[in-house]
XYZ file of C-alpha atoms in Angstrom:
678
model
C -62.809 21.034 -115.304
C -63.529 17.456 -115.260
C -66.546 16.476 -113.130
C -67.121 12.616 -111.878
C -69.893 11.460 -109.242
C -67.320 11.810 -106.306
C -64.289 13.950 -107.148
C -64.102 17.352 -108.765
C -60.968 19.273 -110.110
C -61.203 23.035 -110.635
C -58.240 25.321 -111.546
C -57.843 28.813 -110.024
C -54.893 30.487 -111.776
C -51.866 27.938 -111.118
C -53.690 26.212 -108.125
C -55.723 22.998 -108.588
C -58.459 22.204 -106.009
C -59.555 18.414 -105.893
C -62.596 17.807 -103.888
C -64.027 14.618 -102.653
C -67.933 14.324 -101.854
C -68.998 11.101 -101.016
C -71.216 11.426 -98.090
C -71.545 10.630 -95.179
C -67.842 9.945 -94.574
C -66.091 10.293 -98.065
C -65.273 6.712 -97.961
C -62.627 5.390 -100.391
C -64.998 3.609 -102.809
C -64.433 2.852 -106.150
C -65.803 6.125 -107.367
C -63.654 7.969 -105.164
C -60.429 5.839 -106.213
C -61.376 6.393 -110.170
C -62.048 10.035 -109.318
C -58.748 10.714 -107.695
C -56.579 8.998 -110.550
C -58.626 11.332 -112.935
C -57.656 14.129 -110.628
C -54.157 13.253 -110.499
C -53.878 13.557 -114.423
C -55.779 16.884 -114.325
C -53.639 18.875 -111.829
C -50.549 18.090 -113.913
C -49.020 21.547 -114.665
C -50.378 23.283 -111.733
C -48.293 24.872 -109.148
C -49.942 23.005 -106.272
C -53.028 20.645 -105.870
C -55.205 21.110 -103.049
C -56.899 18.062 -101.826
C -60.375 18.609 -99.435
C -63.442 16.979 -98.654
C -67.257 18.014 -98.318
C -69.234 17.556 -95.619
C -68.409 17.032 -91.743
C -65.234 14.884 -92.684
C -62.324 14.275 -94.516
C -61.842 10.725 -95.653
C -62.911 8.505 -92.743
C -61.949 5.413 -94.173
C -62.740 2.375 -96.864
C -66.130 1.253 -97.995
C -66.645 -1.648 -95.580
C -69.464 -3.077 -97.983
C -66.793 -3.556 -100.642
C -64.931 -5.593 -98.065
C -66.089 -9.189 -99.018
C -65.985 -8.547 -102.892
C -62.572 -9.397 -104.640
C -60.642 -5.980 -104.913
C -61.215 -3.933 -107.938
C -58.576 -1.523 -109.489
C -57.619 1.104 -109.264
C -56.448 0.075 -105.988
C -55.713 2.425 -103.151
C -52.110 1.933 -102.516
C -51.771 2.668 -106.237
C -53.824 5.685 -105.905
C -51.856 7.025 -102.975
C -48.729 6.333 -104.908
C -49.901 8.333 -107.807
C -50.744 11.476 -105.542
C -47.003 11.048 -103.958
C -45.318 10.576 -107.306
C -47.338 13.440 -108.959
C -45.284 16.281 -110.733
C -47.450 18.757 -109.095
C -47.616 18.455 -105.155
C -50.768 17.990 -103.049
C -51.447 20.128 -99.868
C -54.448 18.177 -97.750
C -56.833 20.230 -95.967
C -58.110 17.929 -93.090
C -61.229 18.278 -91.050
C -63.491 15.769 -88.974
C -62.105 12.250 -88.993
C -59.137 11.575 -90.884
C -59.134 7.394 -90.731
C -57.757 4.308 -92.345
C -57.357 5.190 -96.095
C -57.951 8.789 -95.317
C -55.063 8.850 -93.326
C -52.901 7.010 -95.764
C -54.005 9.548 -98.487
C -52.931 12.493 -96.055
C -49.548 10.574 -95.553
C -49.090 10.543 -99.331
C -49.583 14.167 -99.848
C -46.583 16.826 -99.593
C -48.077 18.605 -97.073
C -51.069 18.240 -94.288
C -52.791 21.230 -92.715
C -55.925 20.471 -90.390
C -58.442 22.102 -88.090
C -57.727 22.002 -84.139
C -60.683 19.460 -83.846
C -59.607 17.122 -86.312
C -58.783 13.371 -85.210
C -56.544 10.974 -86.784
C -56.317 7.097 -86.610
C -55.679 3.734 -88.270
C -58.577 1.758 -87.039
C -58.099 -1.146 -89.472
C -56.980 -3.176 -86.087
C -60.592 -3.111 -84.784
C -61.645 -4.745 -87.825
C -59.292 -7.589 -87.447
C -57.177 -6.153 -90.319
C -54.032 -4.059 -90.987
C -53.732 -1.016 -92.947
C -53.715 -1.930 -96.678
C -52.471 1.290 -98.355
C -49.315 1.863 -96.886
C -50.264 2.990 -93.483
C -47.962 0.711 -91.533
C -45.044 1.904 -93.830
C -45.537 5.626 -94.095
C -46.471 6.240 -90.383
C -43.367 5.052 -88.722
C -41.629 7.054 -91.380
C -43.566 10.029 -90.355
C -44.017 9.830 -86.860
C -41.421 7.440 -85.619
C -42.046 3.754 -84.515
C -43.266 4.393 -80.697
C -45.873 6.600 -81.758
C -46.824 4.568 -84.895
C -47.160 1.503 -82.466
C -49.439 3.451 -80.245
C -51.870 4.565 -83.197
C -51.908 1.804 -85.584
C -51.900 -1.190 -83.023
C -54.745 0.369 -80.799
C -57.087 1.657 -83.515
C -57.609 4.729 -81.361
C -57.638 8.446 -82.605
C -55.580 11.137 -81.762
C -55.937 14.626 -81.971
C -54.457 17.372 -84.549
C -52.485 18.858 -81.816
C -50.800 15.213 -80.734
C -50.049 14.760 -84.459
C -48.439 18.111 -85.118
C -46.155 17.668 -82.012
C -44.819 14.501 -83.691
C -44.167 16.609 -87.137
C -46.977 14.670 -88.968
C -48.673 18.069 -89.908
C -47.319 21.288 -91.289
C -50.123 23.436 -89.628
C -53.272 23.801 -87.500
C -55.770 26.298 -88.521
C -59.347 27.592 -87.707
C -60.179 28.700 -91.480
C -58.678 25.939 -93.699
C -59.396 27.573 -97.008
C -58.119 31.004 -95.883
C -54.873 29.361 -94.411
C -54.622 27.250 -97.690
C -54.295 30.538 -99.754
C -51.650 31.837 -97.513
C -49.644 28.761 -97.619
C -49.620 28.322 -101.292
C -48.954 31.669 -101.980
C -45.501 31.471 -100.483
C -45.243 27.591 -101.094
C -42.107 26.125 -99.239
C -39.813 23.676 -100.674
C -41.504 20.331 -101.587
C -40.427 17.977 -98.595
C -39.084 14.617 -99.104
C -41.885 11.919 -99.793
C -42.680 10.167 -96.795
C -42.137 6.617 -98.434
C -38.799 8.071 -99.176
C -37.804 8.616 -95.682
C -36.208 6.258 -93.258
C -37.861 5.237 -89.994
C -36.185 7.285 -87.073
C -33.888 5.498 -84.852
C -35.739 3.681 -81.719
C -34.374 1.410 -79.254
C -34.944 -2.241 -80.222
C -36.345 -3.101 -77.204
C -39.443 -1.227 -77.668
C -40.679 -3.812 -80.258
C -40.357 -6.757 -77.516
C -41.874 -4.406 -74.811
C -44.714 -3.431 -77.263
C -45.331 -7.427 -78.075
C -45.673 -8.319 -74.577
C -48.121 -5.599 -73.848
C -50.312 -6.223 -76.979
C -50.279 -10.128 -76.287
C -51.508 -9.449 -72.717
C -54.212 -6.752 -73.854
C -55.409 -8.395 -76.565
C -56.397 -11.677 -75.112
C -56.365 -13.800 -78.092
C -57.251 -11.112 -80.782
C -54.424 -11.676 -83.405
C -54.767 -8.313 -85.451
C -52.598 -5.890 -82.994
C -49.775 -8.246 -83.310
C -50.202 -8.236 -86.936
C -50.217 -4.510 -87.077
C -46.986 -4.650 -84.978
C -45.430 -7.326 -87.317
C -46.279 -4.955 -90.546
C -44.683 -1.703 -88.576
C -41.349 -3.449 -88.385
C -41.198 -4.006 -92.183
C -40.830 -0.246 -92.423
C -37.171 -0.989 -91.985
C -36.969 -2.488 -95.324
C -37.565 -0.450 -98.528
C -41.167 1.154 -98.952
C -41.695 -0.991 -102.138
C -40.858 -4.331 -100.252
C -42.856 -3.331 -96.943
C -45.938 -2.182 -98.893
C -45.868 -5.266 -100.755
C -45.865 -7.373 -97.792
C -48.315 -5.150 -96.263
C -51.066 -5.180 -99.184
C -50.760 -9.158 -99.220
C -51.146 -9.596 -95.737
C -54.031 -7.185 -95.776
C -55.920 -9.257 -98.342
C -55.296 -12.318 -96.716
C -56.767 -10.902 -93.189
C -59.777 -9.794 -94.934
C -60.749 -13.517 -95.262
C -59.885 -14.457 -91.385
C -62.575 -15.447 -89.062
C -61.470 -12.642 -86.796
C -62.404 -9.955 -89.278
C -65.315 -11.405 -90.397
C -66.183 -11.435 -86.799
C -65.022 -7.785 -86.287
C -66.891 -6.754 -89.538
C -69.894 -8.572 -88.239
C -70.129 -6.545 -85.153
C -69.636 -2.939 -86.972
C -72.607 -3.641 -88.788
C -74.769 -5.149 -86.126
C -73.927 -2.094 -83.765
C -75.426 -0.077 -86.566
C -78.634 -2.120 -87.155
C -79.199 -2.635 -83.461
C -79.809 1.177 -83.173
C -82.458 1.335 -85.853
C -85.260 -1.285 -84.978
C -88.181 -1.626 -87.192
C -90.419 -0.463 -84.332
C -88.849 3.122 -84.513
C -88.618 3.554 -88.346
C -89.214 7.146 -89.501
C -90.527 8.085 -85.720
C -89.117 11.544 -84.219
C -88.265 11.045 -80.394
C -89.118 13.438 -78.012
C -86.892 16.100 -76.507
C -85.484 15.156 -73.237
C -83.896 17.749 -71.038
C -84.669 16.970 -67.424
C -84.646 13.448 -65.717
C -85.739 12.193 -62.494
C -84.003 9.243 -60.884
C -85.628 7.168 -57.934
C -83.040 5.491 -55.854
C -79.477 6.828 -55.083
C -77.413 3.656 -54.677
C -74.828 2.240 -56.764
C -77.123 1.862 -59.928
C -78.945 5.010 -59.503
C -75.708 7.373 -58.771
C -74.258 5.871 -62.048
C -77.309 6.421 -64.006
C -77.364 9.853 -62.697
C -73.643 10.249 -63.656
C -74.040 9.017 -67.272
C -77.251 11.384 -67.617
C -75.158 14.642 -66.165
C -72.114 13.761 -68.322
C -74.365 14.072 -71.409
C -75.698 17.443 -70.240
C -79.215 16.601 -69.005
C -80.529 17.974 -65.747
C -80.918 15.292 -63.035
C -83.152 15.246 -59.789
C -82.356 12.148 -57.584
C -85.152 11.131 -55.185
C -84.314 9.308 -52.098
C -86.210 8.019 -49.224
C -84.906 11.003 -46.844
C -82.565 13.797 -46.710
C -79.775 11.725 -45.153
C -79.787 9.336 -48.006
C -80.306 12.136 -50.522
C -77.359 13.888 -49.103
C -75.319 10.411 -49.461
C -76.522 10.100 -52.957
C -75.246 13.300 -53.857
C -71.684 12.766 -52.423
C -71.618 9.397 -54.445
C -72.505 11.425 -57.677
C -70.002 13.989 -57.018
C -67.389 11.424 -56.421
C -68.361 9.431 -59.556
C -67.986 12.998 -61.647
C -64.637 13.699 -60.132
C -63.388 10.057 -60.791
C -64.320 10.602 -64.361
C -62.311 13.850 -64.231
C -59.291 12.223 -62.636
C -59.058 9.249 -64.974
C -59.374 11.840 -68.243
C -62.955 11.072 -68.896
C -63.662 14.823 -69.009
C -62.072 18.015 -67.457
C -62.331 18.950 -63.798
C -64.519 22.068 -65.455
C -66.529 19.592 -67.301
C -67.168 17.740 -63.981
C -68.089 20.628 -62.117
C -70.373 21.853 -64.875
C -72.028 18.644 -64.851
C -72.724 18.492 -61.161
C -74.090 21.897 -61.531
C -77.019 20.489 -63.449
C -77.871 17.812 -60.356
C -80.261 18.185 -57.256
C -80.868 15.477 -54.802
C -84.254 15.584 -53.104
C -86.542 13.193 -50.497
C -89.741 14.861 -51.923
C -91.222 13.478 -55.068
C -92.800 16.681 -56.175
C -89.241 17.577 -57.128
C -89.854 15.419 -60.058
C -92.892 17.328 -61.290
C -91.290 18.908 -64.282
C -89.226 15.983 -65.692
C -89.554 14.710 -68.961
C -88.487 11.321 -68.001
C -88.293 9.412 -64.717
C -86.153 6.119 -64.124
C -86.459 4.077 -61.039
C -83.358 2.290 -59.584
C -84.535 0.726 -56.220
C -84.399 -2.712 -55.043
C -85.650 -5.662 -57.321
C -88.925 -6.159 -55.501
C -92.220 -5.445 -57.390
C -94.392 -3.773 -54.597
C -91.420 -1.618 -54.139
C -91.356 -0.719 -57.861
C -95.071 -0.013 -58.134
C -94.970 2.198 -54.954
C -92.251 4.286 -57.016
C -94.370 4.858 -59.863
C -97.720 5.300 -57.993
C -95.749 8.503 -56.360
C -94.241 9.395 -59.620
C -97.373 9.248 -61.508
C -99.092 11.646 -58.888
C -96.676 14.475 -59.422
C -95.611 14.147 -63.094
C -97.338 15.264 -66.206
C -99.448 12.533 -67.444
C -97.582 12.371 -70.679
C -94.058 12.066 -68.797
C -92.142 8.930 -69.746
C -91.955 6.343 -66.702
C -89.120 3.950 -66.836
C -87.969 0.670 -64.919
C -84.427 -0.219 -64.642
C -85.351 -3.801 -63.694
C -82.944 -6.371 -64.663
C -85.297 -9.573 -64.759
C -89.134 -8.323 -63.680
C -91.960 -8.024 -65.849
C -92.618 -4.369 -66.568
C -96.287 -5.092 -67.046
C -96.749 -6.001 -63.412
C -94.465 -3.119 -62.368
C -96.696 -0.450 -63.962
C -100.011 -1.870 -63.008
C -102.467 0.506 -62.306
C -100.493 3.468 -63.958
C -102.477 5.239 -66.449
C -101.327 5.939 -70.215
C -99.073 2.759 -70.538
C -98.125 4.308 -73.788
C -95.467 6.268 -71.948
C -94.016 3.189 -69.671
C -90.813 1.487 -70.758
C -88.027 -0.214 -69.260
C -84.348 1.371 -69.616
C -82.166 -1.417 -68.395
C -78.685 -0.185 -67.580
C -76.001 -2.167 -66.879
C -73.696 -1.774 -63.546
C -71.709 0.478 -63.156
C -74.055 2.689 -65.465
C -71.791 5.433 -65.954
C -69.179 3.018 -67.368
C -71.131 -0.163 -69.034
C -72.057 0.738 -72.724
C -75.041 -1.470 -72.854
C -78.625 -0.364 -72.678
C -81.527 -2.881 -73.123
C -84.797 -0.911 -74.232
C -87.746 -3.412 -72.823
C -90.853 -2.678 -74.484
C -94.179 -3.540 -73.404
C -97.156 -4.267 -76.050
C -98.649 -0.723 -74.875
C -95.414 1.088 -75.262
C -95.926 3.910 -78.051
C -93.172 4.017 -80.849
C -92.166 7.780 -80.296
C -91.660 6.602 -76.408
C -89.361 3.655 -77.915
C -87.493 6.158 -80.100
C -87.026 8.677 -77.107
C -85.314 5.661 -75.079
C -83.056 4.963 -78.211
C -82.278 8.948 -78.767
C -81.392 9.058 -74.883
C -78.990 6.131 -75.066
C -77.392 7.644 -78.299
C -76.998 11.160 -76.092
C -75.356 9.113 -73.073
C -73.184 7.099 -75.466
C -74.401 4.032 -74.673
C -74.889 1.044 -77.257
C -79.058 0.328 -77.287
C -80.594 -2.748 -78.295
C -84.485 -3.434 -77.999
C -85.813 -6.363 -76.050
C -89.193 -7.766 -75.821
C -90.602 -9.085 -72.251
C -89.232 -12.407 -70.717
C -87.268 -13.446 -67.504
C -84.008 -11.251 -67.774
C -84.767 -10.081 -71.339
C -81.701 -10.633 -73.478
C -78.708 -10.385 -71.542
C -79.726 -11.934 -68.188
C -81.881 -14.652 -69.718
C -78.581 -15.899 -71.624
C -76.510 -15.550 -68.521
C -78.999 -17.491 -66.379
C -78.606 -20.318 -68.977
C -74.780 -20.006 -69.540
C -74.404 -19.966 -65.342
C -76.866 -23.113 -65.394
C -74.768 -25.413 -67.540
C -71.584 -24.055 -65.476
C -72.925 -25.317 -62.569
C -74.057 -28.783 -64.073
C -70.076 -29.036 -65.351
C -69.099 -28.349 -61.780
C -71.563 -31.009 -60.613
C -70.330 -33.332 -63.231
C -66.571 -33.362 -62.660
C -65.154 -29.530 -63.377
C -63.986 -27.328 -60.804
C -64.516 -23.506 -60.739
C -61.139 -22.572 -61.708
C -61.257 -25.136 -64.545
C -64.343 -23.649 -65.928
C -63.159 -19.957 -65.740
C -59.879 -20.773 -67.293
C -61.358 -22.625 -70.314
C -63.411 -19.465 -71.057
C -60.791 -17.067 -70.403
C -58.738 -18.921 -73.051
C -61.449 -18.313 -75.450
C -61.164 -14.758 -75.060
C -63.816 -13.781 -72.129
C -61.925 -11.455 -69.735
C -63.401 -13.368 -66.790
C -65.085 -16.830 -65.907
C -68.511 -17.096 -64.816
C -67.491 -18.012 -61.369
C -64.854 -15.148 -61.024
C -67.791 -12.636 -62.292
C -70.076 -14.120 -59.558
C -67.566 -13.499 -56.895
C -66.924 -9.570 -58.401
C -70.641 -8.682 -58.415
C -71.680 -10.767 -55.406
C -73.434 -14.162 -54.983
C -76.396 -13.009 -53.544
C -77.911 -11.172 -56.336
C -78.339 -14.564 -58.494
C -79.532 -16.531 -54.951
C -82.207 -13.897 -54.711
C -83.322 -14.752 -58.262
C -83.175 -18.267 -57.983
C -85.453 -18.203 -54.811
C -87.728 -15.788 -56.785
C -87.970 -18.250 -59.655
C -88.218 -21.504 -57.149
C -92.194 -21.875 -57.456
C -92.183 -21.741 -61.246
C -89.339 -23.876 -61.680
C -89.981 -27.038 -63.793
C -89.333 -30.200 -61.147
C -88.064 -32.037 -64.051
C -85.369 -29.387 -64.623
C -81.724 -30.277 -63.192
C -81.139 -27.816 -60.447
C -77.625 -27.724 -58.849
C -77.758 -26.357 -55.471
C -73.883 -25.797 -54.898
C -74.265 -22.034 -55.096
C -77.418 -21.672 -52.828
C -75.027 -23.659 -50.035
C -72.153 -21.113 -50.491
C -74.533 -18.257 -50.064
C -76.114 -20.154 -46.809
C -72.582 -20.194 -45.291
C -71.936 -16.578 -45.918
C -69.669 -16.942 -48.889
C -71.110 -13.974 -50.977
C -68.000 -13.339 -53.107
C -65.112 -10.877 -52.697
C -67.250 -8.444 -50.486
C -67.134 -11.158 -48.023
C -63.600 -12.282 -48.867
C -64.951 -15.636 -49.695
C -67.108 -16.907 -52.468
C -66.094 -19.466 -55.022
C -62.653 -18.441 -54.269
C -60.842 -16.985 -51.517
C -59.475 -13.527 -51.253
C -56.731 -12.243 -48.892
C -57.022 -9.126 -47.629
C -56.310 -5.984 -49.966
C -56.206 -8.490 -52.540
C -58.754 -9.278 -55.498
C -56.746 -11.976 -57.090
C -59.022 -15.163 -56.932
C -57.165 -18.137 -54.945
C -58.205 -21.589 -54.958
C -60.159 -22.699 -51.967
C -60.274 -26.632 -50.893
C -63.323 -25.817 -48.882
C -65.283 -25.042 -51.942
C -63.561 -27.830 -54.093
C -64.713 -30.258 -51.286
C -67.973 -28.825 -51.312
C -68.502 -29.384 -54.720
C -67.089 -32.885 -54.697
C -69.440 -34.056 -51.783
C -72.217 -32.682 -53.842
C -71.386 -34.827 -56.643
C -71.210 -37.882 -54.367
C -74.524 -37.104 -52.518
C -76.185 -37.060 -55.925
C -74.481 -40.259 -56.967
C -72.645 -38.660 -59.932
C -69.331 -40.050 -60.892
C -67.023 -36.920 -61.711
C -65.172 -36.906 -65.174
C -62.488 -34.845 -66.478
C -63.382 -32.291 -68.818
C -61.043 -30.564 -71.382
C -60.896 -26.783 -71.682
C -62.325 -27.286 -74.833
C -65.284 -29.374 -74.078
C -65.876 -26.685 -71.133
C -65.845 -23.855 -73.786
C -67.585 -26.097 -76.512
C -70.613 -26.664 -73.861
C -70.834 -23.055 -72.473
C -70.697 -21.420 -75.736
C -73.385 -23.836 -77.293
C -75.826 -22.917 -74.548
C -75.107 -19.272 -75.097
C -75.998 -19.597 -79.144
C -78.780 -21.887 -78.196
C -80.423 -19.608 -75.849
C -79.871 -16.767 -78.349
C -81.523 -18.538 -81.220
C -84.536 -19.167 -78.549
C -84.692 -15.518 -78.026
C -84.899 -14.504 -81.427
C -87.403 -17.417 -82.352
C -89.544 -16.127 -79.281
C -89.531 -12.614 -80.665
C -87.588 -11.171 -77.703
C -84.731 -9.954 -80.149
C -85.527 -8.636 -83.389
C -82.238 -10.313 -85.135
C -79.796 -12.392 -84.067
C -77.062 -9.746 -84.475
C -78.651 -8.012 -81.680
C -78.129 -10.689 -79.234
C -74.385 -10.354 -80.244
C -74.393 -6.986 -79.306
C -75.787 -7.354 -76.036
C -73.308 -10.167 -75.268
C -70.327 -8.156 -76.240
C -71.384 -4.895 -74.565
C -72.824 -6.192 -71.445
C -71.201 -9.481 -70.994
C -67.403 -9.337 -72.069
C -67.861 -11.627 -74.894
C -64.558 -10.829 -76.973
C -65.689 -8.603 -79.796
C -62.966 -10.166 -81.966
C -65.370 -13.391 -81.898
C -68.425 -11.253 -83.163
C -70.869 -12.373 -80.370
C -72.059 -16.025 -79.671
C -74.642 -16.128 -82.868
C -71.655 -15.121 -85.090
C -69.318 -17.612 -83.430
C -72.073 -20.304 -83.975
C -72.440 -19.013 -87.804
C -68.426 -19.574 -88.041
C -67.734 -22.673 -86.919
C -71.182 -23.870 -88.108
C -74.482 -24.320 -86.583
C -74.514 -28.254 -87.150
C -71.420 -28.340 -84.920
C -73.054 -26.064 -82.225
C -76.358 -28.130 -82.558
C -74.024 -31.331 -81.848
C -72.567 -29.562 -78.984
C -75.954 -28.521 -77.675
C -77.097 -32.208 -77.981
C -74.174 -33.373 -75.515
C -75.579 -30.520 -73.163
C -78.916 -32.067 -73.403
C -77.845 -35.527 -73.028
C -76.170 -34.642 -69.704
C -78.803 -32.931 -68.208
C -82.233 -34.210 -69.503
C -85.460 -32.394 -69.463
C -83.488 -29.324 -68.514
C -83.224 -27.626 -72.171
C -85.224 -26.355 -74.948
C -83.501 -26.749 -77.977
C -83.450 -24.177 -80.859
C -83.329 -25.143 -84.362
C -80.015 -25.963 -85.697
C -79.915 -24.052 -89.254
C -78.356 -21.112 -89.061
C -80.167 -18.052 -87.668
C -80.978 -15.156 -90.045
C -79.063 -11.789 -89.302
């Protein structure tokens, strides 16, 4: 028997068992690759070698921490080729997630057996890469070009049953070892190696259609199209295609896109582990009370129910409670309709729900979340009522988007239990959850907020207290600069087009029309008394609101909308209003190129993000990126505004921000220009 730190080979009669043990996900690190090379040598002479993994999963990908270093032999493509060419054939026993290099290893084996719950995928595209160990060359040969495109170009996982239906698995089993023993007892003839097969015939139009769909969906991201190109190389000899694949994989590792996506991969994991909750055990939350059954409250309730929590929703009267109950039911039915859960799961979730107009119904809740109108007095009254009926240690959470939680919780006893849980609308869909902490908030309560976010499948980030916290504070700066650009010469459609070209799903004015202009208007009015008189203030948005142009809900905002059509249409009335504002302010309008518009807006985001870190609102710059990506649609493949500023250079970002400052003096606070530590 030979034993390495990560790979063990044992013999039982004429059967060799090769076990990978590299927790937590058996990544294909150098030691695993070295161990597999040795294992191929050690199994020679056996009738069959069975490859399996300890722990909760088969190999779930490569070791991303190695990506920034030069490749070290043995390289994974060579390891897999050794397995495939081995005189002793390999049978792979698969469970958990079989991803990236793990899936490539499995395809190099002669046979594959998986548990029913196993999921498979080639997620390299989500890191700005293409598979680099034969994935794009073996997969089309194994399952056909159409399925290979669906799997590899999206990076999504497929089930064991789906892969079996594509002839990618030999069997599905509950007990892998038991089925493996039966399988090897009457071992079938060794199949042709996957690399030696030809790709099944397909319609040539498939590639053209796939390219069009991927281009539209990618919104500027290159890696999905790179994967598609690599898949087409499978029409050549395997050796030629794999060589091309490996070369391109190594090139893409050094691309800005891959650096950005790898940055996000680590940033999300860092954000989930703030220093404030190190080694802290969260409370066990089972019952949640939610006050307010509007779109936000119903969305939070739906997210909580979907995660198996009991929910009691409190409304102002019985009719409002009944309306809220119907709203939650419709959201759960919609989740079932669109495949987010089964009908049975939706029914089971709704069985955990109740709505009431009596605060006493919240008496046994472990946690209460208010989701009422953004008004301090209203929120204070809610918490006064909750505190009178709930356990004095029960957690109280405000969902405020802008208001200071310290003011909201004034007069509430035991403020160590008070916290902000800022969900983003629609709360049952949006991934971001900002956890806003007061100086009094206990580490246990913060940890409980993070545990709740994880249970509800949210991407959770801690924020300190400031107007708008992390995300909306940046949004206010972003919109302010967009309005300055309008006043100085741009038009709404030009600003929106410039940021869409950068990769944003929507421009700032399209988003305002979608969400409603009245929300930001109310915020501006709230801040009017504290706004610095020297700060430049553009009133164009206020004028639109005053004449009833509130966005899609009124069929007119920054754009006009035809009945039944949400596509924004340029509106001469708005463009005339913009021009008239400039004239009234004595501004000579000028043209801005799309690049100039994007540069200014991105500089503002990075500057505000840097200030947020400097002010201690966010623990690290990468937290800012996570908020922007998951809450505001910043393109993931750009890495977030802080990573983008790092990529182009903070000096250039500072230069662009200086232009912004020069064009609107006394309106900006400039952050330091050097690169922010992540």
